[in-house]
Structures are given as C-alpha cells and as structure tokens.
Coordinates of C-alpha atoms in Angstrom, one line a residue:
X197 CA 16.2 2.6 16.1
X198 CA 16.4 4.7 12.9
X199 CA 15.0 2.3 10.3
X200 CA 11.4 1.7 9.2
X201 CA 10.2 -0.8 6.6
X202 CA 7.4 0.4 4.3
X203 CA 5.4 -1.5 1.7
X204 CA 3.9 -0.3 -1.6
X205 CA 0.3 -0.3 -2.7
X206 CA -1.6 -0.7 -6.0
X207 CA 0.0 1.1 -9.0
X208 CA 3.5 -0.2 -8.2
X209 CA 2.9 -3.5 -10.1
X210 CA 4.7 -4.4 -13.3
X211 CA 5.2 -7.5 -15.4
X212 CA 8.5 -9.2 -14.4
X213 CA 8.4 -8.0 -10.8
X214 CA 9.9 -10.6 -8.5
X215 CA 11.2 -12.8 -11.3
X216 CA 14.9 -12.0 -10.7
X217 CA 14.4 -12.6 -7.0
X218 CA 12.9 -16.0 -7.6
X219 CA 15.7 -16.9 -9.9
X220 CA 18.4 -15.8 -7.5
X221 CA 17.1 -16.8 -4.1
X222 CA 15.3 -20.0 -3.0
X223 CA 13.8 -18.1 -0.1
X224 CA 12.0 -15.8 -2.6
X225 CA 10.8 -18.8 -4.7
X226 CA 9.3 -20.4 -1.5
X227 CA 7.2 -17.3 -0.9
X228 CA 5.9 -17.2 -4.5
X229 CA 5.0 -20.9 -4.3
X230 CA 3.2 -20.4 -1.0
X231 CA 1.1 -17.6 -2.4
X232 CA 0.3 -19.7 -5.5
X233 CA -0.8 -22.6 -3.3
X234 CA -2.9 -20.3 -1.1
X235 CA -4.8 -18.9 -4.1
X236 CA -4.8 -22.2 -6.1
X237 CA -3.5 -20.1 -9.0
X238 CA -0.1 -19.7 -10.7
X239 CA 0.0 -16.0 -9.8
X240 CA 3.7 -16.0 -10.0
X241 CA 3.6 -17.0 -13.7
X242 CA 1.3 -14.1 -14.3
X243 CA 3.6 -11.7 -12.4
X244 CA 6.7 -12.9 -14.2
X245 CA 5.5 -13.1 -17.8
X246 CA 1.8 -12.6 -18.0
X247 CA -0.3 -9.8 -19.6
X248 CA -0.2 -6.4 -18.1
X249 CA -4.0 -6.2 -18.3
X250 CA -4.4 -9.3 -16.2
X251 CA -1.9 -8.2 -13.6
X252 CA -3.5 -4.8 -13.3
X253 CA -6.8 -6.4 -12.2
X254 CA -7.3 -5.5 -8.6
X255 CA -7.9 -9.1 -7.5
X256 CA -4.5 -10.0 -9.0
X257 CA -2.5 -6.9 -8.3
X258 CA -3.1 -6.8 -4.6
X259 CA -1.8 -10.3 -3.7
X260 CA 0.9 -10.1 -6.3
X261 CA 2.4 -6.9 -4.8
X262 CA 2.2 -8.5 -1.3
X263 CA 4.1 -11.6 -2.6
X264 CA 7.0 -9.5 -4.0
X265 CA 7.2 -7.5 -0.7
X266 CA 7.3 -10.6 1.4
X267 CA 9.8 -12.2 -0.9
X268 CA 12.1 -9.2 -0.4
X269 CA 11.8 -9.4 3.4
X270 CA 12.4 -13.1 3.4
X271 CA 15.5 -12.7 1.3
X272 CA 16.8 -9.9 3.5
X273 CA 16.3 -12.2 6.5
X274 CA 18.2 -15.0 4.8
X275 CA 21.0 -13.0 3.1
X276 CA 21.4 -9.9 5.2
X277 CA 20.4 -11.3 8.6
X278 CA 17.4 -8.9 8.9
X279 CA 15.5 -9.2 12.2
X280 CA 12.6 -6.8 12.1
X281 CA 12.1 -6.8 15.8
X282 CA 15.7 -5.8 16.2
X283 CA 16.3 -3.7 13.1
X284 CA 13.1 -1.7 12.6
X285 CA 11.3 0.9 14.7
X286 CA 8.1 0.6 12.7
X287 CA 6.4 -1.0 9.7
X288 CA 3.8 0.7 7.5
X289 CA 2.2 0.1 4.2
X290 CA 0.3 2.2 1.6
X291 CA -3.3 0.8 1.4
X292 CA -2.9 -2.9 0.5
X293 CA 0.7 -2.5 1.6
X294 CA -0.6 -2.5 5.2
X295 CA -1.3 -6.2 4.8
X296 CA 2.2 -6.8 3.5
X297 CA 3.6 -4.9 6.5
X298 CA 1.5 -7.0 9.0
X299 CA 2.6 -10.2 7.3
X300 CA 6.3 -9.1 7.3
X301 CA 5.9 -8.4 11.1
X302 CA 4.4 -11.8 11.8
X303 CA 0.8 -10.6 12.6
X304 CA -0.7 -12.5 9.6
X305 CA 0.4 -15.7 7.9
X306 CA 1.5 -15.5 4.3
X307 CA -1.4 -17.7 3.1
X308 CA -4.0 -15.8 5.1
X309 CA -2.7 -12.5 3.7
X310 CA -2.9 -13.7 0.1
X311 CA -6.5 -14.9 0.6
X312 CA -7.5 -11.7 2.3
X313 CA -6.0 -9.5 -0.5
X314 CA -7.7 -11.6 -3.2
X315 CA -11.0 -11.1 -1.4
X316 CA -10.3 -7.4 -0.8
X317 CA -9.5 -6.9 -4.5
X318 CA -12.6 -8.7 -5.6
X319 CA -14.9 -6.9 -3.1
X320 CA -13.5 -3.5 -4.0
X321 CA -14.1 -4.1 -7.7
X322 CA -17.7 -5.3 -7.1
X323 CA -18.6 -2.4 -4.8
X324 CA -19.1 0.1 -7.6
X325 CA -20.0 -0.7 -11.2
X326 CA -17.2 0.0 -13.7
X327 CA -17.6 3.5 -15.1
X328 CA -19.6 4.9 -12.2
X329 CA -16.6 5.8 -10.0
X330 CA -13.4 7.7 -10.5
X331 CA -10.2 8.9 -8.8
X332 CA -8.2 12.1 -9.5
X333 CA -4.8 13.2 -8.3
X334 CA -4.4 16.9 -7.3
X335 CA -0.8 18.2 -7.6
X336 CA 0.3 21.2 -5.7
X337 CA -2.4 21.3 -2.9
X338 CA -2.6 20.4 0.8
X339 CA -5.0 17.9 2.3
X340 CA -7.2 20.6 3.9
X341 CA -7.8 22.5 0.6
X342 CA -8.4 19.2 -1.2
X343 CA -11.0 18.2 1.4
X344 CA -12.8 21.5 0.9
X345 CA -12.8 21.0 -2.9
X346 CA -14.2 17.4 -2.4
X347 CA -16.9 18.6 0.0
X348 CA -18.0 21.3 -2.4
X349 CA -18.2 18.9 -5.3
X350 CA -20.2 16.4 -3.2
X351 CA -22.6 19.2 -2.0
X352 CA -23.5 19.8 -5.7
X353 CA -25.7 16.7 -5.6
X354 CA -23.4 14.7 -7.9
X355 CA -22.5 12.0 -5.4
X356 CA -19.7 11.0 -3.1
X357 CA -16.3 12.8 -3.3
X358 CA -13.8 12.1 -0.5
X359 CA -10.1 12.5 0.0
X360 CA -8.7 9.0 -0.6
X361 CA -4.9 9.5 -0.2
X362 CA -2.9 12.3 1.4
X363 CA 0.4 11.2 -0.1
X364 CA 2.5 14.2 0.8
X365 CA 4.6 16.5 -1.3
X366 CA 1.5 18.4 -2.4
X367 CA -0.1 15.3 -3.9
X368 CA -3.7 14.4 -2.7
X369 CA -6.1 12.0 -4.4
X370 CA -9.8 12.3 -4.3
X371 CA -12.3 9.5 -5.0
X372 CA -16.0 9.0 -5.5
X373 CA -18.8 9.2 -8.0
X374 CA -17.4 10.0 -11.5
X375 CA -19.5 13.2 -11.9
X376 CA -18.5 14.4 -8.5
X377 CA -14.8 13.8 -9.1
X378 CA -15.0 15.5 -12.5
X379 CA -16.7 18.5 -10.7
X380 CA -13.9 18.5 -8.1
X381 CA -11.3 18.7 -10.9
X382 CA -13.1 21.8 -12.3
X383 CA -13.2 23.4 -8.9
X384 CA -9.5 22.7 -8.3
X385 CA -8.6 25.0 -11.2
X386 CA -9.9 27.9 -9.1
X387 CA -8.2 26.9 -5.9
X388 CA -4.6 27.1 -7.1
X389 CA -4.2 23.4 -7.8
X390 CA -1.3 23.0 -10.3
X391 CA -2.7 19.9 -12.0
X392 CA -5.7 17.6 -11.6
X393 CA -5.2 14.2 -13.3
X394 CA -7.9 11.6 -13.7
X395 CA -6.3 8.3 -12.7
X396 CA -6.6 5.1 -14.7
X397 CA -8.3 3.0 -12.0
X398 CA -11.1 0.5 -12.2
X399 CA -12.9 1.5 -8.9
X400 CA -13.0 4.5 -6.6
X401 CA -10.9 3.3 -3.7
X402 CA -10.8 4.7 -0.2
X403 CA -14.2 6.5 -0.2
X404 CA -17.6 5.8 1.3
X405 CA -18.7 4.0 -1.9
X406 CA -16.4 1.2 -0.8
X407 CA -18.6 0.3 2.2
X408 CA -19.8 -3.0 0.7
X409 CA -16.1 -4.0 0.4
X410 CA -15.5 -2.9 4.0
X411 CA -18.4 -5.1 5.1
X412 CA -16.9 -8.1 3.2
X413 CA -13.5 -7.5 4.9
X414 CA -15.1 -7.3 8.3
X415 CA -16.6 -10.7 7.8
X416 CA -13.4 -12.2 6.5
X417 CA -11.2 -10.6 9.2
X418 CA -13.5 -11.8 11.9
X419 CA -12.5 -15.4 10.9
X420 CA -8.7 -14.6 10.5
X421 CA -6.1 -15.1 13.2
X422 CA -4.2 -11.9 13.9
X423 CA -1.4 -11.7 16.5
X424 CA 0.6 -8.8 17.8
X425 CA 3.2 -7.8 15.2
X426 CA 6.9 -8.0 16.2
X427 CA 7.2 -4.3 15.2
X428 CA 4.5 -1.6 15.7
X429 CA 2.4 -0.9 12.7
X430 CA 1.9 2.8 11.8
X431 CA -1.7 2.4 10.6
X432 CA -3.1 4.3 7.5
X433 CA -6.2 5.3 9.4
X434 CA -4.4 6.6 12.6
X435 CA -1.1 7.8 11.2
X436 CA 0.1 6.4 14.6
X437 CA 1.4 3.1 15.9
X438 CA -0.5 0.1 17.1
X439 CA 0.4 -3.5 18.1
X440 CA -3.1 -4.5 19.4
X441 CA -4.6 -7.3 17.3
X442 CA -8.2 -6.3 18.0
X443 CA -7.5 -2.7 17.0
X444 CA -5.6 -3.8 13.9
X445 CA -8.6 -5.9 12.8
X446 CA -10.9 -2.8 13.2
X447 CA -8.5 -0.5 11.4
X448 CA -8.2 -2.9 8.4
X449 CA -11.9 -2.7 8.0
X450 CA -12.0 1.1 8.4
X451 CA -9.1 1.5 6.0
X452 CA -11.2 0.4 3.0
X453 CA -13.3 3.6 3.1
X454 CA -11.0 5.9 5.0
X455 CA -8.2 8.3 3.8
X456 CA -4.7 6.8 3.6
X457 CA -2.8 9.3 5.8
X458 CA 0.6 8.6 4.3
X459 CA 2.0 12.1 4.7
X460 CA 1.2 12.1 8.4
X461 CA 2.5 8.5 8.8
X462 CA 5.9 9.2 7.4
X463 CA 6.0 12.5 9.3
X464 CA 5.2 10.7 12.5
X465 CA 8.0 8.1 12.0
X466 CA 10.5 10.8 11.0
X467 CA 9.6 12.6 14.2
X468 CA 10.4 9.5 16.2
X469 CA 13.9 9.5 14.8
X470 CA 13.5 7.3 11.7
X471 CA 16.1 8.4 9.0
X472 CA 15.9 5.4 6.6
X473 CA 12.7 4.1 5.1
X474 CA 13.4 0.7 3.4
X475 CA 10.7 0.2 0.7
X476 CA 10.3 -3.5 0.3
X477 CA 8.7 -4.6 -3.0
X478 CA 8.0 -3.4 -6.5
X479 CA 8.8 0.1 -7.6
X480 CA 10.1 3.2 -6.0
X481 CA 7.0 5.3 -5.4
X482 CA 7.2 5.4 -1.6
X483 CA 10.9 6.3 -1.6
X484 CA 10.1 9.2 -3.8
X485 CA 7.4 10.4 -1.4
X486 CA 9.8 10.1 1.6
X487 CA 12.0 12.7 -0.1
X488 CA 9.1 15.2 -0.3
X489 CA 7.7 14.6 3.2
X490 CA 10.8 14.2 5.4
X491 CA 13.8 16.1 4.1
X492 CA 16.3 14.6 6.6
X493 CA 15.2 11.0 5.8
X494 CA 16.2 8.7 2.9
X495 CA 14.0 6.2 1.0
X496 CA 15.8 3.0 0.0
X497 CA 13.9 0.8 -2.6
X498 CA 14.6 -2.9 -2.3
X499 CA 13.0 -5.1 -5.0
X500 CA 15.8 -6.8 -7.0
X501 CA 18.9 -8.8 -6.3
X502 CA 21.0 -5.7 -7.0
X503 CA 18.9 -3.8 -4.4
X504 CA 19.6 -6.6 -1.9
X505 CA 23.3 -6.1 -2.4
X506 CA 22.9 -2.3 -2.0
X507 CA 21.1 -2.9 1.3
X508 CA 23.8 -5.2 2.6
X509 CA 26.5 -2.6 1.6
X510 CA 24.6 0.1 3.4
X511 CA 24.6 -2.1 6.6
X512 CA 28.3 -2.5 6.3
X513 CA 29.0 1.2 6.4

C-alpha cells in the first residue's frame, strides 16, 4: 500500500473552511451537524462565516479542524469509494490532527472526538496564563541543534524551553516560558539558525508547562471508548505505528507535553513505501512539509469539492 492519510493541526484553520463541502455534499453536512450536536454549539456557523478571532480560539479551532477533516474523509468514502482499511497503509495527524486520524480510522466516535478536542483546547489554554508562555519557529536548523539551544535557554533560570515540533525541512518549533523562548531566539543567532520567528499563539503547546492539560486529558480519556483503528496510527510521540487502544490512550496523554515528531513520522512512512500523502482537511501545510521531508513522495491536499474531483481523477490514472 503506497498511500497514507494525514490530518492537519492548529494553524490551518480559516473562515469559510468546509462551507463548500457542506453545500455540495450531504455526507459533509451530516458530519458538521454531528459535531454541532456533540458540542451543543453551532460551530459550523462560526467556521463558515464567523469572526476569525473566535475561530482562532484554541477551544474552537481544535474541534473545527477535526470536523473539516472528517467531512473530507466521509465525502471521499461516499463519492470516491474510499476504504481506509483497503486504501491506506497508515494514518497520522499533526498534534490535534492525531485525534482526527483516529476518528477517521474508527478508533474514536465523531461525537467523542469533538468533546475531547473541546476539552483539550480549553485545558491547554488554562494551563498557562496568557502572556507567560511563547512559541518560536526556527528556520534552517535540525532538531538536535534546536534541542541544545532550548536546553541552554532553560538552564539560564528563565523557565521551561522545550522542542515542541520537529516539522522537517529545517523547521523546528520551541515552546515554553516567554523569557526562556526569547532567550532561545537570541542564542539561535549564534548557532547558524537562518530565522527565529515568534509565533502568534495563545499558549505554549507541547512543552512541560502543559502538564495540567495532560492531566485533564488523562481523566477524560480514561472515560472514553477507544477501539483498534482500522489502519495503524503513526503516533506523534513514537514516530512509529500502533493499533493498540491502551497504548493509544497513553500516547494521547503524553502527546500534550511531548514533541510532535513529524519529520520522523513522515520519514518512517516513506521508508515503508508510502509515496502519496493525502492531507484531509483545511489548508496545505502538511503537503508542503512532505516535499521537504520525503523527496520521492507527494502531498495531495484535499479540502474542497475541487480537491475531491482531483483525488478521484488521480485514482483513475
């Protein structure tokens, strides 16, 4: 099997996402309605025509991105005959996208996934007071050097500084206390980093400051039914596949504070023969990263009715 299905994380949201799908396909509308019902909120109305500032709120962005991803998968099943267990070697998701991947592969119900992501977003926002944390993207650096820079910044007594995302293509994100992240940005200049960019985020994700959020997710996941996915999940924490529900539950908790090992995850799947990564949902971020990580592979973003047609045309080749 040469296909993997991947699911985007926070930052890929935009007003209007999913609207054309909902207008074109009853299967997509059904997913948006199901998420709305699960959250007792017209999240779809916010996604289609709300305020950007409201959609960007972590507690809204996380379930909203999942809803678009699952709408895409549901439409692909209805219109293109997609069967993940037959057509995919793996599924994977970037941060919150891991929940979308699990729901797409049948490990979690749509309603449970929506409620978990609402809780995850709220818990991550509450874990650190606004203004006390920060994240920065380093461009032109490997993960090892970024980790050394983060460790040096943390050792200065300014607080936590961890590697949050190893995205590939020389892009690594650090996260932690604002003063420590700012110190890491200064140190990066002397380590050959091409650019260090402070990210416009409301909390320092994927660092040890998120432990309160991890604790909240542990309690919620303990009460959530998880079954074996129909396709192995390449987990953020492991950069390796798993289908074991107990391990998946543990990894989802660890994921809150751990590094998203995206470069290694894509590299693993490419090494297993995957040549096409179908990005289900809003935006094209993951498809761009695939180009930088696995030169022989292709990323195919699918998030609109036109993209659905492109996917069908590709299958017909």
